[in-house]
Amino acid sequence: MGLLVVGSIGLDDIETPFDKIENALGGSSTYISLTSSYFTGPVQLVGVVGEDFDEKYIKMFEDYNIDLEGLQIIKGGKTFRWGGKYHYDLNVRDTLFTELNVFENFNPIIPDKFKKSKFVILGNIMPKLQLDVLDQLEDPKFIVCDTMNLWIDIAKDDLLEVIKRVHVLIINDSEARMLAEEPNLIKAAKVIREMGPEFLIIKKGEHGALLFSEDKIFSAPAYPMEDIYDPTGAGDSFAGGFTAFLHKTQDLSFENMKRAVVYGSAMASFCVEEFSTIGLEDLSQLKIQDRFREFKELSRFDENE
Ligand code: AMP
C-alpha cells in the first residue's frame, strides 16, 4: 500500500541574504513527495494546481514515481503562490505573501485506489483540507502531520481537530511554544501530546530535532553545514524522509523512529544546499546512506576512556 501525501504544490518567490529567485517550484507536498520517493513508491500525491503550472514539473513528478491520479489541474485557475524572505539568521523568515488561489475552493477527492492507504502525510495546508482528506480514508494506521504558525493563528479549532487524529505531529520550536502556550519546550511537548498525537517531533532549525513519546526523548543533531543556501522546504523534506523510511521498513518501534528522524534530518540537509527543490534532485542511495552515517558519527561517543 502506498504512502499518501497531501499538502500544497506551489510557486515560490524566495529571498535570502545571498540571492533571490522567483516562480520556483515549491509547496509542502512537492518537497515531501520528492524526498519520500527515495524511500518508497509510488508516492500518492493529492493536491491542486492551476493551468499555469508548468508541464515540466508534472513530468518531473512522474519521473520520481509520484502517482498523480489525485492531482487536480484547474482550468483557468492560478497555482498557489508564496513569497518568503530570510534574515541573516536563516532560522528567521518573514512571509511576504500567500496567495491560496486554487486552494481557496479546493475539494480534495481521494481516488479509490488511494483510500486504503495506511501511511499518510498531511503536509502543511489549511487544517480543514487535512480533515477532508482524513474523512475519506478507510483505515489509516499511521498519520503524520505538519503545520505552521499561520494556522495556529487563524484556524486553531480545525487544527486541534486534526491533531486529535494524528499519530505524529511535526512542528518547529516557535510553533510548539505558540500551540502549547508554554515557553519551555519539554513542558510544551507534554501539553501538545495531550492534545492527541502519540509522538511529537519538534524541529529546531539548524540545531537539530527532538522526538518525544510518552516516556522517551531522542535528540537528533543537526548537520554542521557551512553553506545553507535556501532553508525553504527543510521541514517538509524532514517529514518526507521520516515517514517514508517508516513506510519502507514498516517498523514503528521507538528505535526505528530514531533512525527515521535521522533520515529526515539527512534529507533536510540536502534540501537546504540549493534553491527550491534542486538539492533533492538526482540524489543517489549511496549519498543518502553516507549522510545518514555522518549523522551517526556526529553524536556517537564511547563512555570509556
Ligand atoms: P517549509 O520551509 O518546510 O516551511 O516549507 C515551505 C513551503 O511551504 C514553500 O514551498 C511554500 O510554498 C509552502 N507554504 C508556505 N506557506 C504555506 C501555507 N500557508 N500553506 C501551504 N503551504 C505553504
CSV table of N, CA and C in Angstrom, one decimal, residues 170-297:
chain,number,residue,atom,x,y,z
A,170,ILE,N,4.6,17.1,13.6
A,170,ILE,CA,5.9,17.7,13.4
A,170,ILE,C,5.7,19.2,13.4
A,171,ILE,N,6.4,19.9,14.3
A,171,ILE,CA,6.3,21.4,14.2
A,171,ILE,C,7.7,21.9,14.6
A,172,ASN,N,7.9,23.2,14.4
A,172,ASN,CA,9.2,23.8,14.8
A,172,ASN,C,9.0,24.3,16.3
A,173,ASP,N,10.1,24.7,16.8
A,173,ASP,CA,10.1,25.1,18.2
A,173,ASP,C,9.2,26.3,18.5
A,174,SER,N,9.2,27.3,17.7
A,174,SER,CA,8.4,28.5,18.0
A,174,SER,C,6.9,28.1,17.8
A,175,GLU,N,6.6,27.3,16.9
A,175,GLU,CA,5.2,26.8,16.7
A,175,GLU,C,4.8,26.0,17.9
A,176,ALA,N,5.7,25.2,18.5
A,176,ALA,CA,5.3,24.4,19.6
A,176,ALA,C,5.0,25.3,20.8
A,177,ARG,N,5.8,26.3,21.0
A,177,ARG,CA,5.6,27.2,22.1
A,177,ARG,C,4.2,27.9,21.9
A,178,MET,N,4.0,28.3,20.7
A,178,MET,CA,2.7,29.0,20.4
A,178,MET,C,1.5,28.1,20.6
A,179,LEU,N,1.6,26.9,20.1
A,179,LEU,CA,0.5,26.0,20.2
A,179,LEU,C,0.2,25.6,21.7
A,180,ALA,N,1.2,25.4,22.4
A,180,ALA,CA,1.1,24.9,23.8
A,180,ALA,C,0.9,26.1,24.8
A,181,GLU,N,1.2,27.3,24.3
A,181,GLU,CA,1.2,28.5,25.1
A,181,GLU,C,2.1,28.2,26.3
A,182,GLU,N,3.3,27.7,26.0
A,182,GLU,CA,4.2,27.4,27.1
A,182,GLU,C,5.6,27.6,26.5
A,183,PRO,N,6.5,28.4,27.2
A,183,PRO,CA,7.8,28.7,26.7
A,183,PRO,C,8.8,27.5,26.7
A,184,ASN,N,8.7,26.7,27.8
A,184,ASN,CA,9.6,25.6,27.9
A,184,ASN,C,9.2,24.4,27.0
A,185,LEU,N,10.2,24.0,26.1
A,185,LEU,CA,9.9,23.0,25.1
A,185,LEU,C,9.5,21.7,25.7
A,186,ILE,N,10.1,21.3,26.8
A,186,ILE,CA,9.8,20.0,27.3
A,186,ILE,C,8.3,20.0,27.9
A,187,LYS,N,8.0,21.1,28.5
A,187,LYS,CA,6.6,21.2,29.0
A,187,LYS,C,5.6,21.3,27.9
A,188,ALA,N,6.1,22.1,26.9
A,188,ALA,CA,5.2,22.3,25.7
A,188,ALA,C,4.9,21.0,25.0
A,189,ALA,N,5.9,20.1,25.0
A,189,ALA,CA,5.7,18.8,24.3
A,189,ALA,C,4.7,18.0,25.1
A,190,LYS,N,4.7,18.0,26.4
A,190,LYS,CA,3.7,17.3,27.2
A,190,LYS,C,2.3,17.8,26.9
A,191,VAL,N,2.2,19.1,26.8
A,191,VAL,CA,0.9,19.7,26.6
A,191,VAL,C,0.4,19.3,25.2
A,192,ILE,N,1.2,19.3,24.2
A,192,ILE,CA,0.8,19.0,22.8
A,192,ILE,C,0.5,17.5,22.7
A,193,ARG,N,1.3,16.7,23.4
A,193,ARG,CA,1.0,15.2,23.3
A,193,ARG,C,-0.4,14.9,23.9
A,194,GLU,N,-0.7,15.7,24.9
A,194,GLU,CA,-2.1,15.5,25.5
A,194,GLU,C,-3.2,15.9,24.5
A,195,MET,N,-2.9,16.7,23.5
A,195,MET,CA,-3.9,17.1,22.5
A,195,MET,C,-4.2,15.9,21.6
A,196,GLY,N,-3.4,14.9,21.6
A,196,GLY,CA,-3.7,13.7,20.8
A,196,GLY,C,-2.6,12.9,20.3
A,197,PRO,N,-1.5,13.5,19.6
A,197,PRO,CA,-0.5,12.7,19.0
A,197,PRO,C,0.3,11.8,20.0
A,198,GLU,N,0.5,10.6,19.6
A,198,GLU,CA,1.3,9.7,20.5
A,198,GLU,C,2.8,10.2,20.4
A,199,PHE,N,3.2,10.7,19.3
A,199,PHE,CA,4.6,11.1,19.1
A,199,PHE,C,4.6,12.6,18.7
A,200,LEU,N,5.6,13.3,19.1
A,200,LEU,CA,5.8,14.7,18.7
A,200,LEU,C,7.2,14.9,18.3
A,201,ILE,N,7.4,15.6,17.2
A,201,ILE,CA,8.7,16.0,16.8
A,201,ILE,C,8.8,17.5,16.7
A,202,ILE,N,9.8,18.0,17.5
A,202,ILE,CA,10.0,19.5,17.4
A,202,ILE,C,11.3,19.7,16.7
A,203,LYS,N,11.2,20.5,15.6
A,203,LYS,CA,12.4,20.8,14.8
A,203,LYS,C,12.9,22.1,15.3
A,204,LYS,N,14.3,22.1,15.4
A,204,LYS,CA,14.9,23.3,15.9
A,204,LYS,C,15.8,23.9,14.8
A,205,GLY,N,15.4,24.0,13.6
A,205,GLY,CA,16.2,24.6,12.5
A,205,GLY,C,17.5,24.0,12.4
A,206,GLU,N,18.6,24.9,12.5
A,206,GLU,CA,19.9,24.3,12.3
A,206,GLU,C,20.4,23.7,13.6
A,207,HIS,N,19.6,23.6,14.6
A,207,HIS,CA,20.0,22.9,15.9
A,207,HIS,C,19.4,21.5,16.1
A,208,GLY,N,18.9,20.9,15.1
A,208,GLY,CA,18.5,19.5,15.2
A,208,GLY,C,17.0,19.4,15.5
A,209,ALA,N,16.7,18.2,16.0
A,209,ALA,CA,15.3,17.9,16.2
A,209,ALA,C,15.1,17.0,17.4
A,210,LEU,N,13.9,17.1,18.1
A,210,LEU,CA,13.6,16.3,19.3
A,210,LEU,C,12.4,15.4,19.0
A,211,LEU,N,12.5,14.2,19.4
A,211,LEU,CA,11.4,13.2,19.2
A,211,LEU,C,10.9,12.9,20.6
A,212,PHE,N,9.6,13.1,20.8
A,212,PHE,CA,9.0,12.8,22.1
A,212,PHE,C,8.0,11.6,22.0
A,213,SER,N,8.1,10.7,22.9
A,213,SER,CA,7.0,9.7,23.1
A,213,SER,C,6.5,9.9,24.6
A,214,GLU,N,5.7,8.9,25.0
A,214,GLU,CA,5.2,9.1,26.4
A,214,GLU,C,6.3,9.2,27.4
A,215,ASP,N,7.3,8.3,27.3
A,215,ASP,CA,8.3,8.3,28.3
A,215,ASP,C,9.7,8.4,27.8
A,216,LYS,N,9.9,8.7,26.5
A,216,LYS,CA,11.2,8.8,26.0
A,216,LYS,C,11.4,10.1,25.2
A,217,ILE,N,12.7,10.5,25.2
A,217,ILE,CA,13.0,11.7,24.3
A,217,ILE,C,14.3,11.3,23.5
A,218,PHE,N,14.3,11.6,22.3
A,218,PHE,CA,15.5,11.4,21.5
A,218,PHE,C,15.9,12.7,20.8
A,219,SER,N,17.2,13.1,21.0
A,219,SER,CA,17.6,14.3,20.4
A,219,SER,C,18.6,14.1,19.2
A,220,ALA,N,18.2,14.5,18.0
A,220,ALA,CA,19.0,14.3,16.9
A,220,ALA,C,19.8,15.5,16.6
A,221,PRO,N,21.1,15.3,16.2
A,221,PRO,CA,21.9,16.5,16.0
A,221,PRO,C,21.5,17.1,14.6
A,222,ALA,N,22.0,18.3,14.4
A,222,ALA,CA,21.8,19.0,13.1
A,222,ALA,C,23.1,18.7,12.3
A,223,TYR,N,23.1,18.7,11.0
A,223,TYR,CA,24.2,18.5,10.2
A,223,TYR,C,25.0,19.8,10.2
A,224,PRO,N,26.3,19.8,10.5
A,224,PRO,CA,27.0,21.1,10.5
A,224,PRO,C,27.3,21.6,9.1
A,225,MET,N,26.5,22.5,8.6
A,225,MET,CA,26.6,22.9,7.2
A,225,MET,C,27.3,24.3,7.2
A,226,GLU,N,28.2,24.4,6.3
A,226,GLU,CA,28.9,25.7,6.1
A,226,GLU,C,28.0,26.6,5.1
A,227,ASP,N,27.4,25.9,4.2
A,227,ASP,CA,26.7,26.7,3.2
A,227,ASP,C,25.2,26.3,3.1
A,228,ILE,N,24.4,27.0,3.8
A,228,ILE,CA,22.9,26.8,3.7
A,228,ILE,C,22.5,27.9,2.7
A,229,TYR,N,21.9,27.4,1.6
A,229,TYR,CA,21.6,28.3,0.5
A,229,TYR,C,20.1,28.8,0.6
A,230,ASP,N,19.2,27.8,0.9
A,230,ASP,CA,17.8,28.2,0.9
A,230,ASP,C,17.1,27.2,1.9
A,231,PRO,N,16.7,27.7,3.1
A,231,PRO,CA,16.1,26.7,4.0
A,231,PRO,C,14.6,26.3,3.7
A,232,THR,N,14.1,26.9,2.6
A,232,THR,CA,12.7,26.6,2.3
A,232,THR,C,12.5,25.1,2.0
A,233,GLY,N,11.5,24.5,2.6
A,233,GLY,CA,11.3,23.1,2.4
A,233,GLY,C,12.0,22.1,3.3
A,234,ALA,N,12.8,22.7,4.1
A,234,ALA,CA,13.6,21.8,5.0
A,234,ALA,C,12.7,20.9,5.9
A,235,GLY,N,11.6,21.6,6.4
A,235,GLY,CA,10.7,20.9,7.3
A,235,GLY,C,9.9,19.8,6.6
A,236,ASP,N,9.6,20.1,5.3
A,236,ASP,CA,8.8,19.2,4.5
A,236,ASP,C,9.7,18.0,4.1
A,237,SER,N,10.9,18.3,3.8
A,237,SER,CA,11.9,17.2,3.5
A,237,SER,C,12.1,16.3,4.7
A,238,PHE,N,12.1,16.9,5.8
A,238,PHE,CA,12.3,16.1,7.1
A,238,PHE,C,11.1,15.2,7.2
A,239,ALA,N,9.9,15.7,7.0
A,239,ALA,CA,8.7,14.9,7.2
A,239,ALA,C,8.6,13.8,6.2
A,240,GLY,N,9.1,14.1,4.9
A,240,GLY,CA,9.1,13.1,3.9
A,240,GLY,C,10.1,12.0,4.2
A,241,GLY,N,11.3,12.3,4.6
A,241,GLY,CA,12.3,11.3,4.9
A,241,GLY,C,11.9,10.5,6.1
A,242,PHE,N,11.4,11.1,7.1
A,242,PHE,CA,11.0,10.4,8.3
A,242,PHE,C,9.9,9.4,8.0
A,243,THR,N,8.8,9.9,7.4
A,243,THR,CA,7.7,9.0,7.2
A,243,THR,C,7.9,7.9,6.2
A,244,ALA,N,8.6,8.3,5.1
A,244,ALA,CA,8.8,7.3,4.0
A,244,ALA,C,9.8,6.2,4.5
A,245,PHE,N,10.7,6.5,5.3
A,245,PHE,CA,11.6,5.5,5.9
A,245,PHE,C,10.8,4.5,6.7
A,246,LEU,N,9.8,5.0,7.5
A,246,LEU,CA,9.0,4.2,8.3
A,246,LEU,C,8.1,3.3,7.5
A,247,HIS,N,7.6,4.0,6.4
A,247,HIS,CA,6.7,3.2,5.5
A,247,HIS,C,7.5,2.1,4.8
A,248,LYS,N,8.7,2.4,4.5
A,248,LYS,CA,9.5,1.3,3.8
A,248,LYS,C,9.8,0.2,4.8
A,249,THR,N,10.2,0.5,6.0
A,249,THR,CA,10.6,-0.5,7.0
A,249,THR,C,9.4,-1.1,7.7
A,250,GLN,N,8.3,-0.5,7.7
A,250,GLN,CA,7.1,-1.0,8.4
A,250,GLN,C,7.3,-1.3,9.9
A,251,ASP,N,8.2,-0.6,10.5
A,251,ASP,CA,8.6,-0.8,11.9
A,251,ASP,C,8.4,0.5,12.7
A,252,LEU,N,7.4,0.5,13.6
A,252,LEU,CA,7.1,1.8,14.3
A,252,LEU,C,7.6,1.8,15.7
A,253,SER,N,8.6,1.0,16.0
A,253,SER,CA,9.2,1.0,17.3
A,253,SER,C,10.0,2.3,17.5
A,254,PHE,N,10.2,2.7,18.8
A,254,PHE,CA,10.9,4.0,19.1
A,254,PHE,C,12.3,3.9,18.5
A,255,GLU,N,12.9,2.8,18.5
A,255,GLU,CA,14.3,2.7,18.0
A,255,GLU,C,14.3,3.0,16.5
A,256,ASN,N,13.3,2.5,15.8
A,256,ASN,CA,13.3,2.7,14.4
A,256,ASN,C,12.9,4.2,14.1
A,257,MET,N,12.1,4.7,14.9
A,257,MET,CA,11.7,6.1,14.7
A,257,MET,C,12.9,7.0,14.9
A,258,LYS,N,13.8,6.6,15.8
A,258,LYS,CA,15.1,7.4,15.9
A,258,LYS,C,15.8,7.5,14.6
A,259,ARG,N,15.9,6.3,13.9
A,259,ARG,CA,16.6,6.2,12.6
A,259,ARG,C,15.8,7.1,11.6
A,260,ALA,N,14.5,7.0,11.7
A,260,ALA,CA,13.7,7.8,10.8
A,260,ALA,C,13.9,9.3,11.0
A,261,VAL,N,14.1,9.7,12.2
A,261,VAL,CA,14.4,11.2,12.5
A,261,VAL,C,15.7,11.5,11.8
A,262,VAL,N,16.7,10.6,11.9
A,262,VAL,CA,18.0,10.9,11.3
A,262,VAL,C,17.9,11.0,9.7
A,263,TYR,N,17.1,10.0,9.2
A,263,TYR,CA,16.9,10.1,7.7
A,263,TYR,C,16.2,11.4,7.3
A,264,GLY,N,15.2,11.8,8.1
A,264,GLY,CA,14.5,13.1,7.9
A,264,GLY,C,15.5,14.2,7.9
A,265,SER,N,16.4,14.2,8.9
A,265,SER,CA,17.4,15.3,9.0
A,265,SER,C,18.3,15.3,7.9
A,266,ALA,N,18.7,14.1,7.4
A,266,ALA,CA,19.6,14.0,6.3
A,266,ALA,C,19.0,14.6,5.0
A,267,MET,N,17.7,14.2,4.8
A,267,MET,CA,17.0,14.8,3.6
A,267,MET,C,16.9,16.3,3.7
A,268,ALA,N,16.6,16.8,4.9
A,268,ALA,CA,16.5,18.2,5.1
A,268,ALA,C,17.9,18.9,4.7
A,269,SER,N,18.9,18.2,5.1
A,269,SER,CA,20.3,18.8,4.9
A,269,SER,C,20.5,18.9,3.4
A,270,PHE,N,20.1,17.9,2.6
A,270,PHE,CA,20.3,18.0,1.1
A,270,PHE,C,19.4,19.2,0.6
A,271,CYS,N,18.2,19.3,1.1
A,271,CYS,CA,17.3,20.3,0.6
A,271,CYS,C,17.8,21.7,0.7
A,272,VAL,N,18.5,22.0,1.8
A,272,VAL,CA,18.9,23.4,2.0
A,272,VAL,C,20.2,23.8,1.3
A,273,GLU,N,20.8,22.8,0.7
A,273,GLU,CA,22.1,23.1,0.0
A,273,GLU,C,21.9,23.9,-1.3
A,274,GLU,N,20.6,23.9,-1.8
A,274,GLU,CA,20.4,24.6,-3.1
A,274,GLU,C,19.0,25.3,-3.0
A,275,PHE,N,18.8,26.2,-4.0
A,275,PHE,CA,17.5,26.8,-4.0
A,275,PHE,C,16.4,25.8,-4.4
A,276,SER,N,15.2,26.1,-4.0
A,276,SER,CA,14.0,25.3,-4.4
A,276,SER,C,14.2,23.8,-4.2
A,277,THR,N,13.8,23.0,-5.1
A,277,THR,CA,13.9,21.5,-4.9
A,277,THR,C,15.2,21.0,-5.5
A,278,ILE,N,16.1,21.8,-6.0
A,278,ILE,CA,17.3,21.3,-6.7
A,278,ILE,C,18.2,20.4,-5.9
A,279,GLY,N,18.3,20.7,-4.6
A,279,GLY,CA,19.1,19.9,-3.7
A,279,GLY,C,18.6,18.5,-3.5
A,280,LEU,N,17.3,18.3,-3.9
A,280,LEU,CA,16.7,17.0,-3.7
A,280,LEU,C,16.6,16.2,-5.0
A,281,GLU,N,17.1,16.8,-6.0
A,281,GLU,CA,17.0,16.1,-7.3
A,281,GLU,C,18.3,15.3,-7.6
A,282,ASP,N,18.1,14.1,-8.2
A,282,ASP,CA,19.2,13.2,-8.6
A,282,ASP,C,20.1,12.8,-7.5
A,283,LEU,N,19.6,12.6,-6.3
A,283,LEU,CA,20.4,12.0,-5.2
A,283,LEU,C,20.6,10.5,-5.4
A,284,SER,N,21.7,10.0,-4.9
A,284,SER,CA,21.8,8.6,-5.0
A,284,SER,C,21.6,7.9,-3.7
A,285,GLN,N,21.3,6.6,-3.7
A,285,GLN,CA,21.1,5.9,-2.4
A,285,GLN,C,22.4,6.0,-1.6
A,286,LEU,N,23.5,5.9,-2.3
A,286,LEU,CA,24.8,6.0,-1.6
A,286,LEU,C,25.0,7.3,-0.9
A,287,LYS,N,24.6,8.4,-1.5
A,287,LYS,CA,24.8,9.7,-0.9
A,287,LYS,C,23.9,9.8,0.3
A,288,ILE,N,22.7,9.3,0.2
A,288,ILE,CA,21.8,9.3,1.4
A,288,ILE,C,22.4,8.5,2.5
A,289,GLN,N,22.9,7.3,2.2
A,289,GLN,CA,23.4,6.4,3.3
A,289,GLN,C,24.7,7.1,3.9
A,290,ASP,N,25.5,7.7,3.1
A,290,ASP,CA,26.7,8.4,3.6
A,290,ASP,C,26.3,9.5,4.6
A,291,ARG,N,25.3,10.2,4.2
A,291,ARG,CA,24.9,11.3,5.1
A,291,ARG,C,24.3,10.8,6.4
A,292,PHE,N,23.5,9.7,6.2
A,292,PHE,CA,23.0,9.1,7.4
A,292,PHE,C,24.1,8.7,8.4
A,293,ARG,N,25.2,8.1,7.8
A,293,ARG,CA,26.3,7.7,8.7
A,293,ARG,C,27.0,8.8,9.3
A,294,GLU,N,27.1,9.9,8.5
A,294,GLU,CA,27.8,11.1,9.1
A,294,GLU,C,27.0,11.6,10.3
A,295,PHE,N,25.7,11.6,10.2
A,295,PHE,CA,24.9,12.0,11.3
A,295,PHE,C,25.2,11.1,12.5
A,296,LYS,N,25.3,9.8,12.3
A,296,LYS,CA,25.6,8.9,13.4
A,296,LYS,C,26.9,9.2,14.1
A,297,GLU,N,27.9,9.5,13.2
A,297,GLU,CA,29.2,9.8,13.8
A,297,GLU,C,29.2,11.1,14.6
